[in-house]
Amino acid sequence: MNPIFADIGTSVFEVMSRLARERRAVNLGQGFPDDPGPADVRAKAAEAVLSGWNQYPPMMGLPELREAIAAHYKRFQGLDLDAASEIMVTSGATEALAGALLALLQPGDEVVLFQPMYDAYLPLVQRAGGVAKLVTLKPPHWTIGEADLAAAFSPRTRVVLFNNPLNPAGIVYDHETLALLARFCVRYDAIALCDEVWEHVIFDGRVHIPLMAMEGMRERTVKIGSAGKIFSLTGWKVGLVCAAPAIMRVIARAHQFITFTTPPNLQSAVAYGLMKDDSYFTEMRAAFQRSRDRFSAGLVERGFHVLPSQGTYFVNIDIAALGRDDDVAFCKWLVEDHGVAAIPVSAFYAHDAIRTVVRFCFAKHDSTLDAALARLDNVARLGRGDQLNRPKEIESSP
Ligand code: PMP
Ligand code: GLN
């Protein structure tokens, strides 16, 4: 069997959610909200199941959804996209990533990646025949420097896989960093695969800048979004792909043989949702920001060193401040002895992992966050003293 999949463990998200269930822990590991998501968007989906079209929709996505995506990105990000030739709907951002990598890479092509990286990236790149060139980012600022890019890019670079806002770091890259990355993409004639699933979940008045809007990037960027993140409905798996026609044509060829289509009822509901008033998006952001602030303040009060969270559902703590250097052992101890599940950020590195950062999902009701905080009451103090052992199962995750 293919060693790329045969030799990797189960995704850390699945492992931690299972441990959380077994231990009846408060699950702040896998990123999903407590809230059931907007009732009107869910009602649209239900209505479409009962009285709408439930046979194959068009391969590229429902026309009404593709139009809504174009209008949405025009309204929020100033992009001019042609719904007929530059937009496609996939079954989640994950399918979009897989399809784009299969379509764009030939064996031996180099792909620049930034670690910590979403756990699907590396196996998908490798399975598509890509050779990974990793840039390692470090807390607290996770800065991307010119020297890092100069070391990673080469004339063989075909694709750059970039995630902004960055999960798990919770960082939103600024205009200067995006411009730097764009200059390298142009210089090396590389295509940017830009995972922007967290584009709407950004805080403190930040504005999302799509990489596609940077100079020289319009024709060489594949922009990927996810309705699951836009509407806090992570199980929905409706991905939004935007790219210039020449690139889109090829990605669509891959898509037609991976899933071909995405459930039409969910597509109708997402089309409706994307046209909602600005206030929906502003309020969603404000609610998550409130949760971030509530949970972060609770962590600080309990003696944890909290890293900045500018976007995503996540806030990280630096356990080096507790004298700890093993995030996996720390998370095992948290879930087993204290009943709180979190994610060790080293799981997002392929090598040279940073082992001192632990990620919590704050996209939860106040009562869930408060229950977790109560369980974390003495952890910072104890965390300095206990002997922690590494669990095999988590260790084997990517
Ligand atoms: N990319 C990133 C950075 C993510 O955080 C996630 C999900 N959390 C995905 C992709 C997957 O999105 P989807 O569920 O739409 O496949
Ligand atoms: N993206 C989610 C997270 O980072 C999890 C997605 C998954 O479970 N694969 O927690």
Short mmCIF file of C-alpha atoms and ligand atoms in Angstrom, two decimals:
data_model
loop_
_atom_site.label_atom_id
_atom_site.label_comp_id
_atom_site.label_asym_id
_atom_site.label_seq_id
_atom_site.Cartn_x
_atom_site.Cartn_y
_atom_site.Cartn_z
CA MET A 1 0.00 0.00 0.00
CA ASN A 2 1.12 3.53 -0.49
CA PRO A 3 3.47 4.42 2.37
CA ILE A 4 2.38 8.06 2.41
CA PHE A 5 -0.93 7.01 3.93
CA ALA A 6 0.09 3.61 5.32
CA ASP A 7 2.78 5.15 7.51
CA ILE A 8 0.91 8.07 9.06
CA GLY A 9 -1.26 7.98 12.14
CA THR A 10 -4.85 9.11 12.55
CA SER A 11 -5.27 12.88 12.39
CA VAL A 12 -4.55 14.55 15.74
CA PHE A 13 -8.04 16.13 15.64
CA GLU A 14 -9.73 12.77 15.57
CA VAL A 15 -7.39 11.34 18.22
CA MET A 16 -8.00 14.19 20.63
CA SER A 17 -11.77 14.24 20.07
CA ARG A 18 -11.90 10.52 20.80
CA LEU A 19 -9.81 10.92 23.97
CA ALA A 20 -12.08 13.79 25.01
CA ARG A 21 -15.16 11.57 24.64
CA GLU A 22 -13.55 8.69 26.52
CA ARG A 23 -12.42 10.92 29.37
CA ARG A 24 -15.57 13.04 29.36
CA ALA A 25 -13.27 16.01 28.93
CA VAL A 26 -14.23 19.50 27.84
CA ASN A 27 -13.19 19.35 24.19
CA LEU A 28 -11.24 22.45 23.21
CA GLY A 29 -9.16 20.40 20.76
CA GLN A 30 -10.73 19.98 17.33
CA GLY A 31 -11.94 23.32 15.99
CA PHE A 32 -15.72 23.44 15.87
CA PRO A 33 -18.18 25.81 17.53
CA ASP A 34 -20.70 24.85 20.22
CA ASP A 35 -23.25 27.05 18.53
CA PRO A 36 -25.52 25.24 16.03
CA GLY A 37 -24.94 27.97 13.41
CA PRO A 38 -27.35 30.50 11.85
CA ALA A 39 -30.93 29.16 11.97
CA ASP A 40 -31.97 30.83 8.70
CA VAL A 41 -29.11 29.24 6.76
CA ARG A 42 -29.94 25.83 8.22
CA ALA A 43 -33.63 26.36 7.44
CA LYS A 44 -32.72 27.09 3.80
CA ALA A 45 -30.83 23.81 3.61
CA ALA A 46 -33.75 21.92 5.13
CA GLU A 47 -36.18 23.55 2.75
CA ALA A 48 -33.95 22.65 -0.19
CA VAL A 49 -33.81 19.02 0.95
CA LEU A 50 -37.59 18.82 1.16
CA SER A 51 -38.67 20.79 -1.86
CA GLY A 52 -35.58 21.47 -3.93
CA TRP A 53 -33.48 19.57 -6.45
CA ASN A 54 -31.75 16.56 -4.90
CA GLN A 55 -30.16 15.09 -8.01
CA TYR A 56 -26.69 15.86 -9.34
CA PRO A 57 -26.12 19.59 -9.51
CA PRO A 58 -23.79 21.03 -12.19
CA MET A 59 -20.21 19.88 -11.78
CA MET A 60 -18.85 23.39 -11.17
CA GLY A 61 -21.53 24.19 -8.57
CA LEU A 62 -25.01 25.70 -8.63
CA PRO A 63 -25.02 28.85 -10.79
CA GLU A 64 -26.77 30.77 -7.99
CA LEU A 65 -23.97 29.84 -5.58
CA ARG A 66 -21.20 30.74 -8.02
CA GLU A 67 -22.87 34.13 -8.56
CA ALA A 68 -23.20 34.57 -4.80
CA ILE A 69 -19.50 33.75 -4.29
CA ALA A 70 -18.50 36.36 -6.90
CA ALA A 71 -20.77 38.99 -5.28
CA HIS A 72 -19.54 38.08 -1.79
CA TYR A 73 -15.85 38.42 -2.61
CA LYS A 74 -16.54 41.66 -4.48
CA ARG A 75 -18.36 43.07 -1.43
CA PHE A 76 -15.86 41.98 1.21
CA GLN A 77 -12.53 41.73 -0.59
CA GLY A 78 -12.89 43.92 -3.68
CA LEU A 79 -12.19 41.00 -6.05
CA ASP A 80 -13.64 40.91 -9.56
CA LEU A 81 -14.31 37.27 -10.33
CA ASP A 82 -16.21 35.82 -13.26
CA ALA A 83 -18.73 33.34 -11.86
CA ALA A 84 -18.80 31.30 -15.05
CA SER A 85 -15.09 30.76 -15.59
CA GLU A 86 -13.31 31.54 -12.30
CA ILE A 87 -15.38 29.95 -9.53
CA MET A 88 -16.00 26.34 -8.55
CA VAL A 89 -17.71 24.65 -5.61
CA THR A 90 -16.07 21.63 -3.96
CA SER A 91 -16.85 19.32 -1.07
CA GLY A 92 -14.98 21.34 1.51
CA ALA A 93 -11.70 23.19 1.33
CA THR A 94 -10.03 19.81 1.79
CA GLU A 95 -11.28 18.58 -1.57
CA ALA A 96 -10.23 21.87 -3.15
CA LEU A 97 -6.69 21.43 -1.78
CA ALA A 98 -6.48 17.82 -2.93
CA GLY A 99 -7.84 18.61 -6.39
CA ALA A 100 -5.64 21.64 -6.89
CA LEU A 101 -2.49 19.75 -5.87
CA LEU A 102 -3.33 16.80 -8.12
CA ALA A 103 -4.04 19.17 -10.98
CA LEU A 104 -1.09 21.52 -10.62
CA LEU A 105 1.79 19.24 -9.67
CA GLN A 106 3.88 16.89 -11.71
CA PRO A 107 6.18 14.41 -9.95
CA GLY A 108 9.29 16.18 -8.72
CA ASP A 109 7.80 19.67 -8.67
CA GLU A 110 8.72 21.59 -5.56
CA VAL A 111 6.10 22.97 -3.21
CA VAL A 112 6.87 25.62 -0.61
CA LEU A 113 4.99 25.04 2.65
CA PHE A 114 5.03 26.84 5.96
CA GLN A 115 5.03 24.85 9.18
CA PRO A 116 3.04 24.75 11.44
CA MET A 117 0.73 23.59 8.65
CA TYR A 118 -2.74 22.12 8.52
CA ASP A 119 -2.25 18.37 8.79
CA ALA A 120 -3.70 17.48 5.39
CA TYR A 121 -1.16 19.55 3.43
CA LEU A 122 1.99 17.47 3.48
CA PRO A 123 0.48 14.04 2.68
CA LEU A 124 -1.55 15.56 -0.14
CA VAL A 125 1.50 17.31 -1.60
CA GLN A 126 3.56 14.14 -1.38
CA ARG A 127 0.83 11.92 -2.83
CA ALA A 128 0.55 14.31 -5.77
CA GLY A 129 4.30 13.78 -6.37
CA GLY A 130 5.39 17.13 -4.94
CA VAL A 131 8.67 17.67 -3.12
CA ALA A 132 8.06 19.72 0.02
CA LYS A 133 10.31 22.68 0.84
CA LEU A 134 9.43 23.72 4.35
CA VAL A 135 9.73 27.13 5.93
CA THR A 136 9.66 26.84 9.73
CA LEU A 137 7.73 29.51 11.62
CA LYS A 138 8.24 30.22 15.29
CA PRO A 139 6.15 31.72 18.07
CA PRO A 140 5.24 34.27 19.22
CA HIS A 141 5.06 36.16 15.90
CA TRP A 142 5.38 33.33 13.34
CA THR A 143 7.14 35.81 11.06
CA ILE A 144 7.97 34.97 7.44
CA GLY A 145 11.28 36.55 6.48
CA GLU A 146 12.85 37.20 3.09
CA ALA A 147 15.77 34.89 3.91
CA ASP A 148 13.31 32.05 4.69
CA LEU A 149 11.69 32.44 1.30
CA ALA A 150 15.03 32.76 -0.50
CA ALA A 151 16.08 29.42 1.03
CA ALA A 152 12.84 27.65 0.11
CA PHE A 153 12.15 28.87 -3.44
CA SER A 154 14.04 27.55 -6.45
CA PRO A 155 13.53 27.37 -10.21
CA ARG A 156 11.77 24.05 -9.55
CA THR A 157 9.12 25.67 -7.30
CA ARG A 158 5.73 25.04 -8.85
CA VAL A 159 3.32 25.75 -6.02
CA VAL A 160 3.34 27.68 -2.75
CA LEU A 161 0.77 26.44 -0.26
CA PHE A 162 -0.03 29.27 2.09
CA ASN A 163 -2.63 29.54 4.84
CA ASN A 164 -3.81 32.97 5.96
CA PRO A 165 -5.18 33.47 8.62
CA LEU A 166 -2.94 30.70 9.89
CA ASN A 167 -4.29 27.69 11.76
CA PRO A 168 -2.99 26.79 14.37
CA ALA A 169 -1.01 29.99 15.02
CA GLY A 170 -4.02 32.33 14.99
CA ILE A 171 -1.99 34.90 13.04
CA VAL A 172 -3.23 37.16 10.25
CA TYR A 173 -0.41 38.09 7.88
CA ASP A 174 -0.13 41.76 6.98
CA HIS A 175 0.14 43.50 3.63
CA GLU A 176 3.94 43.60 3.80
CA THR A 177 4.27 39.83 4.26
CA LEU A 178 1.76 39.13 1.49
CA ALA A 179 3.65 41.49 -0.82
CA LEU A 180 6.92 39.72 -0.01
CA LEU A 181 5.41 36.32 -0.78
CA ALA A 182 3.86 37.68 -3.98
CA ARG A 183 7.27 38.96 -5.15
CA PHE A 184 8.74 35.48 -4.72
CA CYS A 185 5.81 33.84 -6.54
CA VAL A 186 6.26 36.21 -9.46
CA ARG A 187 10.07 35.92 -9.49
CA TYR A 188 9.91 32.10 -9.58
CA ASP A 189 6.76 31.89 -11.70
CA ALA A 190 5.00 29.83 -9.00
CA ILE A 191 1.29 29.32 -8.40
CA ALA A 192 0.00 30.20 -4.93
CA LEU A 193 -2.54 27.87 -3.42
CA CYS A 194 -3.96 30.13 -0.76
CA ASP A 195 -6.06 28.52 1.95
CA GLU A 196 -8.17 31.40 3.24
CA VAL A 197 -10.82 29.35 5.05
CA TRP A 198 -10.51 31.63 8.10
CA GLU A 199 -10.95 34.84 6.07
CA HIS A 200 -14.04 35.95 8.01
CA VAL A 201 -12.85 34.92 11.46
CA ILE A 202 -10.49 37.80 12.20
CA PHE A 203 -10.47 40.17 15.13
CA ASP A 204 -9.71 43.63 16.46
CA GLY A 205 -10.91 45.40 13.32
CA ARG A 206 -8.57 43.56 10.96
CA VAL A 207 -9.45 43.34 7.28
CA HIS A 208 -8.68 40.19 5.32
CA ILE A 209 -6.42 40.77 2.32
CA PRO A 210 -6.67 37.99 -0.26
CA LEU A 211 -3.27 37.02 -1.67
CA MET A 212 -4.93 37.10 -5.08
CA ALA A 213 -5.25 40.90 -4.75
CA MET A 214 -1.48 41.46 -4.49
CA GLU A 215 0.46 42.70 -7.47
CA GLY A 216 1.16 39.98 -10.01
CA MET A 217 -1.02 37.40 -8.22
CA ARG A 218 -4.40 37.65 -9.97
CA GLU A 219 -3.46 35.11 -12.65
CA ARG A 220 -1.39 32.82 -10.42
CA THR A 221 -3.44 32.37 -7.24
CA VAL A 222 -5.93 29.68 -6.34
CA LYS A 223 -8.03 31.10 -3.53
CA ILE A 224 -9.76 28.55 -1.31
CA GLY A 225 -12.59 29.29 1.11
CA SER A 226 -14.94 27.16 3.22
CA ALA A 227 -18.61 27.72 3.98
CA GLY A 228 -18.07 25.57 7.07
CA LYS A 229 -15.96 28.35 8.57
CA ILE A 230 -17.96 31.28 7.20
CA PHE A 231 -21.19 30.00 8.78
CA SER A 232 -19.81 28.09 11.80
CA LEU A 233 -21.14 24.86 10.26
CA THR A 234 -17.92 22.87 10.07
CA GLY A 235 -19.65 19.64 9.08
CA TRP A 236 -21.06 21.12 5.91
CA LYS A 237 -17.97 20.74 3.75
CA VAL A 238 -18.74 23.23 1.02
CA GLY A 239 -15.53 24.63 -0.44
CA LEU A 240 -15.21 27.77 -2.55
CA VAL A 241 -12.46 27.86 -5.18
CA CYS A 242 -11.47 30.91 -7.21
CA ALA A 243 -8.79 31.00 -9.91
CA ALA A 244 -8.09 32.47 -13.33
CA PRO A 245 -9.71 30.40 -16.14
CA ALA A 246 -6.52 28.72 -17.34
CA ILE A 247 -5.85 27.29 -13.86
CA MET A 248 -9.50 26.66 -13.02
CA ARG A 249 -10.00 24.50 -16.09
CA VAL A 250 -7.38 22.03 -14.91
CA ILE A 251 -8.51 21.97 -11.27
CA ALA A 252 -12.05 21.29 -12.49
CA ARG A 253 -10.73 18.22 -14.31
CA ALA A 254 -9.41 16.87 -11.02
CA HIS A 255 -12.62 17.78 -9.19
CA GLN A 256 -14.76 15.90 -11.72
CA PHE A 257 -13.07 12.65 -10.73
CA ILE A 258 -12.76 13.22 -6.98
CA THR A 259 -16.31 14.13 -5.93
CA PHE A 260 -17.76 15.58 -9.16
CA THR A 261 -20.36 17.55 -7.19
CA THR A 262 -21.36 18.73 -3.73
CA PRO A 263 -24.86 18.29 -2.20
CA PRO A 264 -27.15 20.82 -3.95
CA ASN A 265 -29.24 21.58 -0.85
CA LEU A 266 -26.18 22.75 1.08
CA GLN A 267 -25.12 24.79 -1.95
CA SER A 268 -28.48 26.62 -2.04
CA ALA A 269 -28.23 27.43 1.65
CA VAL A 270 -24.65 28.70 1.28
CA ALA A 271 -25.74 30.89 -1.66
CA TYR A 272 -28.39 32.40 0.58
CA GLY A 273 -25.93 32.81 3.46
CA LEU A 274 -23.24 34.56 1.42
CA MET A 275 -25.77 37.26 0.52
CA LYS A 276 -26.62 38.02 4.15
CA ASP A 277 -26.17 41.59 5.40
CA ASP A 278 -22.78 42.78 6.56
CA SER A 279 -24.17 42.74 10.09
CA TYR A 280 -24.22 38.93 10.18
CA PHE A 281 -20.49 38.79 9.50
CA THR A 282 -19.67 41.63 11.89
CA GLU A 283 -21.68 40.05 14.69
CA MET A 284 -20.19 36.62 14.11
CA ARG A 285 -16.71 38.07 14.41
CA ALA A 286 -17.65 40.09 17.51
CA ALA A 287 -19.07 37.00 19.21
CA PHE A 288 -15.92 34.96 18.59
CA GLN A 289 -13.76 37.88 19.68
CA ARG A 290 -15.70 38.05 22.96
CA SER A 291 -15.12 34.34 23.51
CA ARG A 292 -11.44 34.75 22.71
CA ASP A 293 -11.17 37.55 25.25
CA ARG A 294 -13.10 35.70 27.94
CA PHE A 295 -11.05 32.54 27.58
CA SER A 296 -7.69 34.30 27.18
CA ALA A 297 -8.30 36.42 30.28
CA GLY A 298 -9.17 33.24 32.20
CA LEU A 299 -5.93 31.61 31.06
CA VAL A 300 -3.86 34.64 32.04
CA GLU A 301 -5.53 34.73 35.47
CA ARG A 302 -4.54 31.11 35.96
CA GLY A 303 -0.89 31.82 35.22
CA PHE A 304 -0.63 30.72 31.58
CA HIS A 305 1.42 32.57 29.01
CA VAL A 306 -1.05 33.35 26.21
CA LEU A 307 0.14 34.05 22.65
CA PRO A 308 -1.68 36.63 20.50
CA SER A 309 -4.75 35.38 18.60
CA GLN A 310 -5.63 37.64 15.67
CA GLY A 311 -7.99 35.25 13.90
CA THR A 312 -9.32 31.63 13.66
CA TYR A 313 -11.12 29.82 16.52
CA PHE A 314 -7.83 29.28 18.33
CA VAL A 315 -5.66 30.70 21.05
CA ASN A 316 -2.29 29.22 21.99
CA ILE A 317 -0.36 29.05 25.22
CA ASP A 318 3.41 28.84 25.51
CA ILE A 319 4.23 26.06 27.96
CA ALA A 320 7.93 26.91 27.96
CA ALA A 321 6.89 29.58 30.46
CA LEU A 322 5.91 26.66 32.77
CA GLY A 323 9.29 25.02 32.20
CA ARG A 324 7.71 22.46 29.87
CA ASP A 325 9.18 21.27 26.58
CA ASP A 326 6.80 18.52 25.46
CA ASP A 327 3.40 19.68 24.21
CA VAL A 328 2.21 16.13 23.44
CA ALA A 329 2.84 14.93 26.99
CA PHE A 330 1.31 18.13 28.32
CA CYS A 331 -1.91 17.61 26.27
CA LYS A 332 -2.12 13.99 27.36
CA TRP A 333 -1.81 15.07 30.97
CA LEU A 334 -4.41 17.82 30.46
CA VAL A 335 -7.00 15.49 29.01
CA GLU A 336 -6.34 12.52 31.31
CA ASP A 337 -5.78 14.23 34.63
CA HIS A 338 -7.68 17.49 34.22
CA GLY A 339 -10.43 16.72 31.71
CA VAL A 340 -9.60 19.34 29.10
CA ALA A 341 -8.69 18.40 25.53
CA ALA A 342 -6.33 20.66 23.56
CA ILE A 343 -4.09 20.19 20.51
CA PRO A 344 -0.28 19.94 20.66
CA VAL A 345 0.98 22.31 17.97
CA SER A 346 4.00 20.07 17.23
CA ALA A 347 1.49 17.90 15.32
CA PHE A 348 1.51 20.60 12.63
CA TYR A 349 5.25 20.25 11.95
CA ALA A 350 6.98 17.66 9.78
CA HIS A 351 10.37 18.13 11.46
CA ASP A 352 12.15 20.56 13.79
CA ALA A 353 8.85 20.91 15.61
CA ILE A 354 8.21 23.61 18.15
CA ARG A 355 7.18 21.55 21.21
CA THR A 356 6.11 24.26 23.57
CA VAL A 357 2.82 25.52 22.12
CA VAL A 358 -0.64 24.18 22.95
CA ARG A 359 -3.79 25.18 21.04
CA PHE A 360 -7.26 25.68 22.52
CA CYS A 361 -10.48 26.25 20.56
CA PHE A 362 -12.45 29.10 22.14
CA ALA A 363 -15.43 28.95 19.72
CA LYS A 364 -17.62 27.71 22.56
CA HIS A 365 -20.44 28.81 24.82
CA ASP A 366 -19.39 30.75 27.90
CA SER A 367 -20.45 27.79 30.05
CA THR A 368 -18.08 25.45 28.16
CA LEU A 369 -15.19 27.91 28.40
CA ASP A 370 -15.85 28.48 32.10
CA ALA A 371 -16.02 24.73 32.75
CA ALA A 372 -12.67 24.30 31.02
CA LEU A 373 -11.15 27.19 32.94
CA ALA A 374 -12.36 25.75 36.24
CA ARG A 375 -10.61 22.49 35.38
CA LEU A 376 -7.47 24.41 34.46
CA ASP A 377 -7.42 26.20 37.84
CA ASN A 378 -4.32 24.55 39.23
CA VAL A 379 -2.77 23.31 36.04
CA ALA A 380 -0.23 26.09 35.53
CA ARG A 381 1.12 25.56 39.06
CA LEU A 382 1.11 21.76 38.81
CA GLY A 383 2.41 21.88 35.24
CA ARG A 384 5.70 23.17 36.54
CA GLY A 385 6.20 20.09 38.72
CA ASP A 386 4.71 16.88 37.33
CA GLN A 387 6.69 14.34 35.39
CA LEU A 388 4.90 13.93 32.07
CA ASN A 389 5.05 10.88 29.83
CA ARG A 390 4.59 10.89 26.08
CA PRO A 391 1.59 8.92 24.79
CA LYS A 392 2.40 6.65 21.84
CA GLU A 393 -0.84 7.20 19.99
CA ILE A 394 -0.64 10.96 19.78
CA GLU A 395 3.04 10.77 19.01
CA SER A 396 2.29 8.76 15.87
CA SER A 397 0.03 11.47 14.46
CA PRO A 398 1.36 13.67 11.65
N1 PMP B 1 -7.69 24.45 5.91
C1 PMP B 1 -7.58 24.89 7.16
C2 PMP B 1 -6.45 25.80 7.51
C3 PMP B 1 -8.50 24.49 8.13
O1 PMP B 1 -8.36 24.94 9.37
C4 PMP B 1 -9.55 23.63 7.75
C5 PMP B 1 -10.58 23.13 8.72
N2 PMP B 1 -10.43 23.47 9.97
C6 PMP B 1 -9.63 23.20 6.44
C7 PMP B 1 -8.68 23.63 5.54
C8 PMP B 1 -10.69 22.26 5.98
O2 PMP B 1 -11.85 22.90 5.59
P1 PMP B 1 -13.13 22.06 5.14
O3 PMP B 1 -13.78 21.54 6.37
O4 PMP B 1 -13.96 23.03 4.38
O5 PMP B 1 -12.64 20.94 4.28
N1 GLN B 2 -9.68 22.43 11.10
C1 GLN B 2 -10.08 21.90 12.35
C2 GLN B 2 -9.03 22.22 13.38
O1 GLN B 2 -8.00 22.75 13.06
C3 GLN B 2 -10.25 20.42 12.35
C4 GLN B 2 -10.59 19.79 11.07
C5 GLN B 2 -10.52 18.30 11.19
O2 GLN B 2 -10.97 17.74 12.15
N2 GLN B 2 -9.93 17.70 10.21
O3 GLN B 2 -9.22 21.91 14.51
#
